[in-house]
XYZ file of C-alpha atoms in Angstrom:
380
model
C 37.726 -81.086 14.396
C 40.221 -78.801 12.616
C 38.568 -75.509 11.636
C 38.456 -74.622 7.975
C 40.375 -71.598 6.710
C 38.233 -68.485 6.621
C 37.728 -66.465 3.467
C 36.273 -62.999 3.955
C 34.685 -61.716 0.734
C 35.052 -58.008 0.060
C 32.650 -56.031 -2.081
C 34.253 -53.000 -3.703
C 32.785 -50.208 -5.771
C 34.035 -49.985 -9.330
C 32.805 -46.385 -9.726
C 34.932 -44.741 -7.031
C 36.646 -41.696 -8.584
C 40.420 -41.760 -8.756
C 41.970 -39.580 -6.076
C 45.559 -38.881 -5.121
C 47.015 -41.435 -2.723
C 47.897 -39.753 0.579
C 50.752 -42.152 1.269
C 52.483 -41.244 -1.997
C 52.572 -37.511 -1.241
C 55.804 -35.885 -0.099
C 55.881 -33.743 3.039
C 56.665 -30.741 0.828
C 53.605 -31.205 -1.373
C 51.374 -31.765 1.669
C 52.686 -28.632 3.392
C 51.907 -26.671 0.247
C 48.397 -28.168 0.058
C 47.583 -27.258 3.655
C 49.134 -23.784 3.299
C 46.873 -23.039 0.319
C 43.931 -23.655 2.652
C 45.296 -21.588 5.502
C 46.224 -24.617 7.598
C 49.444 -25.173 9.556
C 51.911 -28.014 8.838
C 50.889 -29.608 12.166
C 47.871 -30.992 10.305
C 50.185 -33.431 8.503
C 51.326 -34.801 11.845
C 47.719 -35.168 12.985
C 46.752 -37.143 9.887
C 49.857 -39.326 10.233
C 48.975 -40.095 13.843
C 45.461 -41.162 12.878
C 46.800 -43.329 10.072
C 49.812 -44.936 11.726
C 48.768 -45.041 15.382
C 44.959 -44.874 15.437
C 44.294 -47.221 12.478
C 42.034 -44.697 10.751
C 40.836 -45.831 7.321
C 39.014 -42.633 6.364
C 39.415 -38.902 6.925
C 35.884 -38.662 8.302
C 36.888 -40.219 11.628
C 39.818 -37.841 12.266
C 37.857 -35.881 14.832
C 40.562 -33.404 15.862
C 40.524 -31.967 12.319
C 37.912 -29.347 11.362
C 34.908 -30.802 9.535
C 35.515 -28.660 6.461
C 39.159 -29.787 6.268
C 38.117 -33.435 6.531
C 35.739 -32.910 3.632
C 38.481 -31.216 1.576
C 40.885 -34.058 2.296
C 38.298 -36.656 1.357
C 37.517 -34.836 -1.890
C 41.134 -34.879 -3.097
C 42.907 -37.778 -1.397
C 42.380 -41.417 -0.617
C 44.042 -42.995 2.399
C 44.121 -46.355 0.690
C 44.687 -46.726 -3.047
C 43.605 -50.364 -2.992
C 40.590 -52.461 -2.194
C 40.847 -55.851 -0.502
C 39.780 -58.432 -3.072
C 40.312 -61.365 -0.724
C 41.123 -61.771 2.963
C 42.065 -65.305 3.986
C 42.688 -66.529 7.543
C 44.486 -69.862 7.972
C 43.977 -72.330 10.786
C 47.428 -71.369 12.152
C 46.455 -67.667 12.309
C 48.317 -66.602 9.172
C 46.350 -63.959 7.256
C 46.697 -63.180 3.555
C 45.349 -60.183 1.679
C 44.939 -59.809 -2.065
C 44.966 -56.076 -2.795
C 43.636 -54.607 -6.033
C 45.029 -51.211 -7.024
C 43.190 -48.503 -8.926
C 44.666 -49.744 -12.221
C 43.114 -53.184 -11.616
C 46.385 -54.957 -10.848
C 46.674 -57.218 -7.825
C 49.348 -58.152 -5.294
C 49.515 -60.245 -2.143
C 50.729 -59.535 1.372
C 50.689 -61.700 4.486
C 50.583 -61.362 8.280
C 52.398 -64.225 10.032
C 51.881 -64.693 13.793
C 54.559 -66.575 15.745
C 54.396 -66.295 19.532
C 54.670 -62.589 20.345
C 55.846 -61.773 16.825
C 53.632 -60.279 14.137
C 55.529 -60.394 10.849
C 54.432 -58.658 7.656
C 55.492 -60.271 4.385
C 55.173 -57.651 1.651
C 55.486 -57.394 -2.129
C 57.439 -54.810 -4.119
C 56.179 -55.457 -7.665
C 53.090 -56.658 -9.486
C 54.428 -59.998 -10.696
C 58.132 -60.687 -11.059
C 60.661 -60.696 -13.890
C 63.221 -63.016 -12.283
C 61.592 -66.193 -13.642
C 62.442 -68.612 -10.805
C 60.973 -71.858 -12.109
C 59.245 -72.910 -8.872
C 57.555 -69.589 -8.075
C 53.942 -68.644 -8.868
C 54.671 -64.901 -8.637
C 56.583 -64.752 -11.897
C 54.489 -67.084 -14.055
C 53.086 -64.087 -15.958
C 56.178 -61.871 -15.704
C 56.331 -58.417 -14.125
C 53.719 -55.731 -14.777
C 55.033 -52.771 -12.787
C 56.785 -51.594 -9.635
C 54.784 -50.683 -6.568
C 55.086 -47.062 -5.482
C 56.488 -45.964 -2.134
C 52.938 -45.331 -0.915
C 51.658 -48.704 -2.090
C 54.410 -50.519 -0.177
C 53.553 -48.468 2.915
C 49.891 -49.263 2.392
C 50.655 -52.990 2.486
C 52.283 -52.564 5.886
C 49.356 -50.564 7.257
C 46.784 -52.956 5.818
C 48.574 -55.900 7.433
C 48.971 -54.085 10.755
C 45.253 -53.340 10.688
C 44.322 -57.040 10.595
C 46.200 -57.694 13.846
C 44.275 -57.574 17.112
C 43.677 -54.152 18.699
C 46.752 -53.053 20.605
C 49.094 -55.328 18.644
C 51.816 -53.947 16.414
C 53.997 -55.259 13.636
C 57.260 -56.510 15.097
C 59.004 -57.679 11.913
C 58.929 -57.224 8.155
C 60.156 -59.624 5.497
C 60.297 -58.295 1.953
C 59.753 -61.715 0.419
C 56.438 -61.321 -1.366
C 55.847 -60.770 -5.061
C 58.627 -59.167 -7.084
C 62.383 -58.635 -6.788
C 62.989 -55.998 -4.066
C 66.320 -54.888 -5.539
C 64.580 -54.069 -8.826
C 62.452 -51.518 -6.960
C 65.009 -50.482 -4.364
C 64.370 -46.712 -4.315
C 60.655 -47.035 -3.584
C 61.239 -49.835 -1.079
C 63.845 -47.888 0.897
C 61.673 -44.767 0.919
C 58.741 -46.791 2.268
C 60.875 -48.496 4.924
C 62.371 -45.165 5.995
C 58.849 -43.809 6.607
C 57.689 -47.013 8.335
C 60.749 -46.912 10.586
C 60.025 -43.450 11.970
C 58.723 -43.078 15.543
C 55.634 -41.354 14.131
C 55.320 -44.119 11.530
C 55.114 -47.807 12.435
C 58.301 -47.625 14.534
C 59.880 -50.603 12.760
C 63.590 -50.842 13.516
C 65.929 -51.715 10.648
C 67.175 -54.789 12.511
C 63.669 -56.227 12.356
C 63.461 -55.905 8.558
C 64.683 -58.607 6.162
C 65.114 -57.813 2.467
C 65.292 -60.789 0.132
C 66.940 -60.798 -3.271
C 67.556 -63.269 -6.056
C 71.045 -61.785 -6.154
C 71.677 -58.486 -7.965
C 75.238 -57.642 -6.861
C 75.251 -53.933 -7.778
C 71.996 -53.293 -5.891
C 73.164 -55.404 -2.938
C 76.233 -53.191 -2.597
C 74.033 -50.108 -2.862
C 71.829 -51.397 -0.083
C 74.921 -51.814 2.103
C 75.723 -48.132 1.511
C 72.227 -47.000 2.539
C 73.311 -46.828 6.153
C 70.563 -48.980 7.659
C 71.316 -52.388 9.171
C 68.610 -54.301 7.354
C 68.956 -58.053 7.291
C 69.816 -59.429 3.835
C 68.528 -62.759 2.532
C 69.895 -64.137 -0.746
C 67.750 -66.626 -2.664
C 70.481 -69.098 -3.620
C 68.548 -72.308 -4.441
C 71.508 -74.125 -6.043
C 75.194 -74.718 -5.232
C 76.628 -74.378 -8.765
C 76.101 -72.029 -11.701
C 74.837 -74.634 -14.150
C 72.000 -75.775 -11.909
C 71.243 -72.303 -10.571
C 70.864 -70.908 -14.096
C 68.228 -73.577 -14.735
C 66.337 -72.733 -11.537
C 66.999 -68.972 -11.462
C 67.426 -67.762 -15.071
C 68.902 -64.381 -14.073
C 71.957 -66.257 -12.780
C 73.162 -66.434 -16.399
C 73.876 -62.683 -16.161
C 75.417 -62.691 -12.677
C 76.851 -65.989 -11.451
C 77.159 -67.251 -7.905
C 80.626 -65.870 -7.129
C 79.758 -62.168 -7.735
C 76.622 -62.644 -5.626
C 78.586 -64.197 -2.764
C 81.201 -61.429 -3.023
C 78.464 -58.783 -2.733
C 76.966 -60.658 0.230
C 80.376 -60.797 1.917
C 80.753 -57.046 1.357
C 77.313 -56.490 2.883
C 78.341 -58.368 6.013
C 81.631 -56.458 6.266
C 79.895 -53.081 5.903
C 76.818 -53.662 8.079
C 77.885 -56.410 10.463
C 74.670 -58.308 9.655
C 74.953 -62.026 8.981
C 73.569 -62.918 5.547
C 70.874 -65.587 5.209
C 70.864 -67.868 2.177
C 67.399 -69.056 1.181
C 67.323 -72.484 -0.443
C 64.044 -73.854 -1.810
C 64.509 -77.620 -1.745
C 63.162 -79.218 -4.913
C 62.851 -82.981 -4.573
C 65.377 -84.790 -6.766
C 66.713 -81.582 -8.329
C 68.875 -79.675 -5.824
C 68.791 -81.932 -2.766
C 71.089 -84.821 -3.694
C 74.348 -85.682 -1.833
C 76.490 -83.912 -4.460
C 74.454 -80.740 -3.989
C 74.794 -80.965 -0.212
C 78.584 -81.254 -0.507
C 78.833 -78.396 -3.016
C 76.658 -76.113 -0.890
C 78.701 -76.872 2.225
C 81.943 -76.110 0.367
C 80.473 -72.903 -1.047
C 79.493 -71.484 2.350
C 82.190 -73.014 4.562
C 84.027 -70.256 6.479
C 81.460 -67.576 5.645
C 79.313 -65.857 8.271
C 76.224 -67.425 6.761
C 72.898 -68.901 7.775
C 70.990 -71.279 5.505
C 67.209 -71.294 5.505
C 65.965 -74.491 3.873
C 62.458 -74.190 2.412
C 60.851 -77.485 1.361
C 59.013 -76.864 -1.916
C 55.390 -75.784 -1.527
C 53.442 -77.369 -4.381
C 52.103 -74.921 -6.985
C 49.365 -75.985 -9.373
C 50.739 -76.323 -12.890
C 54.402 -76.725 -11.842
C 56.138 -80.128 -12.100
C 58.162 -80.020 -8.857
C 57.739 -82.045 -5.658
C 58.652 -81.974 -2.004
C 62.049 -83.412 -1.011
C 62.232 -86.852 0.560
C 62.876 -86.720 4.328
C 66.159 -88.637 4.011
C 67.499 -86.190 1.384
C 66.523 -83.212 3.520
C 68.169 -84.798 6.551
C 71.401 -85.460 4.624
C 71.450 -81.859 3.397
C 71.109 -80.572 6.950
C 73.740 -82.910 8.376
C 76.257 -82.074 5.631
C 75.902 -78.329 6.196
C 76.194 -78.623 9.958
C 79.266 -80.840 9.625
C 80.861 -78.016 7.646
C 80.060 -75.517 10.407
C 77.238 -73.843 8.480
C 74.207 -72.821 10.527
C 71.006 -74.197 9.025
C 67.293 -74.127 9.734
C 64.132 -75.467 8.082
C 61.539 -72.776 7.550
C 58.163 -73.686 8.977
C 55.353 -73.790 6.452
C 52.756 -71.204 7.399
C 49.324 -70.642 5.921
C 49.428 -73.681 3.634
C 45.632 -73.978 3.704
C 45.187 -70.459 2.289
C 47.757 -70.653 -0.539
C 50.185 -68.453 1.401
C 53.119 -69.103 -0.938
C 53.862 -66.096 -3.146
C 51.494 -65.559 -6.036
C 49.226 -68.571 -5.531
C 46.129 -66.851 -4.168
C 46.463 -63.902 -6.515
C 46.393 -66.263 -9.498
C 43.263 -67.934 -8.182
C 41.514 -64.597 -7.588
C 42.427 -63.349 -11.061
C 41.266 -66.614 -12.637
C 37.956 -66.305 -10.799
C 37.572 -62.683 -11.910
C 38.252 -63.624 -15.534
C 35.769 -66.510 -15.336
C 33.116 -64.259 -13.807
C 33.685 -61.624 -16.489
C 33.438 -64.228 -19.236
C 30.229 -65.590 -17.713
C 28.745 -62.088 -17.467
C 29.587 -61.455 -21.132
C 28.010 -64.773 -22.132
C 24.886 -63.996 -20.100
C 24.582 -60.557 -21.677
C 24.916 -62.012 -25.180
C 22.320 -64.671 -24.378
C 19.925 -62.013 -23.088
C 20.378 -59.977 -26.282
C 19.771 -63.038 -28.413
C 16.491 -63.859 -26.675
C 15.322 -60.287 -27.104
């Protein structure tokens, strides 16, 4: 018998006072804080080691710090600025977290196991403004950017659900939001995560996805880190792409490809083109030929992603013969192509799906509580 996906309910206190998030503090501000209390800067390193290497989730357990200092830290800072609203574990080992921040907003992040790999898929925004028609993340638009510390927190939260002794080996920035629209905070978080005293994540094991913002793509190339770039293409011509990815009306495919070519020239990293295959929409023979012509001669890799059904959206999976023709056409043109495996399907692991369910449940529970309270008042 196939085991059912596991949902771990989390009970969180609504009355916890708002404290400063440790992960959002600069080294300068932390040095000043410790100096005011007569403590040396080495205390920052000790806290970092507990957080990044020892998996500490509270200051109380940091036993090489004086008791009084632990109490002072706990009074002013919080290690985690979120609570886990939902923790889902799929039958294939994929784990998804819905995190709720202190302002009540929610995001999703995922841990994907694959052999010896442990990949974190993280979000950069609450919601998304790009409006891709097939994606659940952007159905309600974008609410705000995540901070540097919140992005770091996602990585630590995901690392902490791996087995003891395991570490994150890879990161894909393919969760909720457009990474290039929050590039400064993302790069700051990745720089910290990449440090030896952080999560020791090498740049070559990090993939940053984008819908295609040419100016920001060129800026990323100038950052000096060899991150892997993935461009969400989804269509082989401007007319169709503008229907699927509305922001294409302001950019166009050619400027995006030019920026991707420049990224390859500057970093030496082959660019991946993500292509969500929508049955009957972008998977016909004409689309296969156009896509092959578009990428022929480029140092490119195509990642085909068969559509993952989203409740309320009118799209369907591609037919096997159409998917096969798309693959054969690309390979005949010398374009490397792969089909992305579907992971965590039984826990709504596609971006934004579980978050929407959790928020709908929360709204329903709140409405029921209000109705119950009104009924109680009426009977009194």
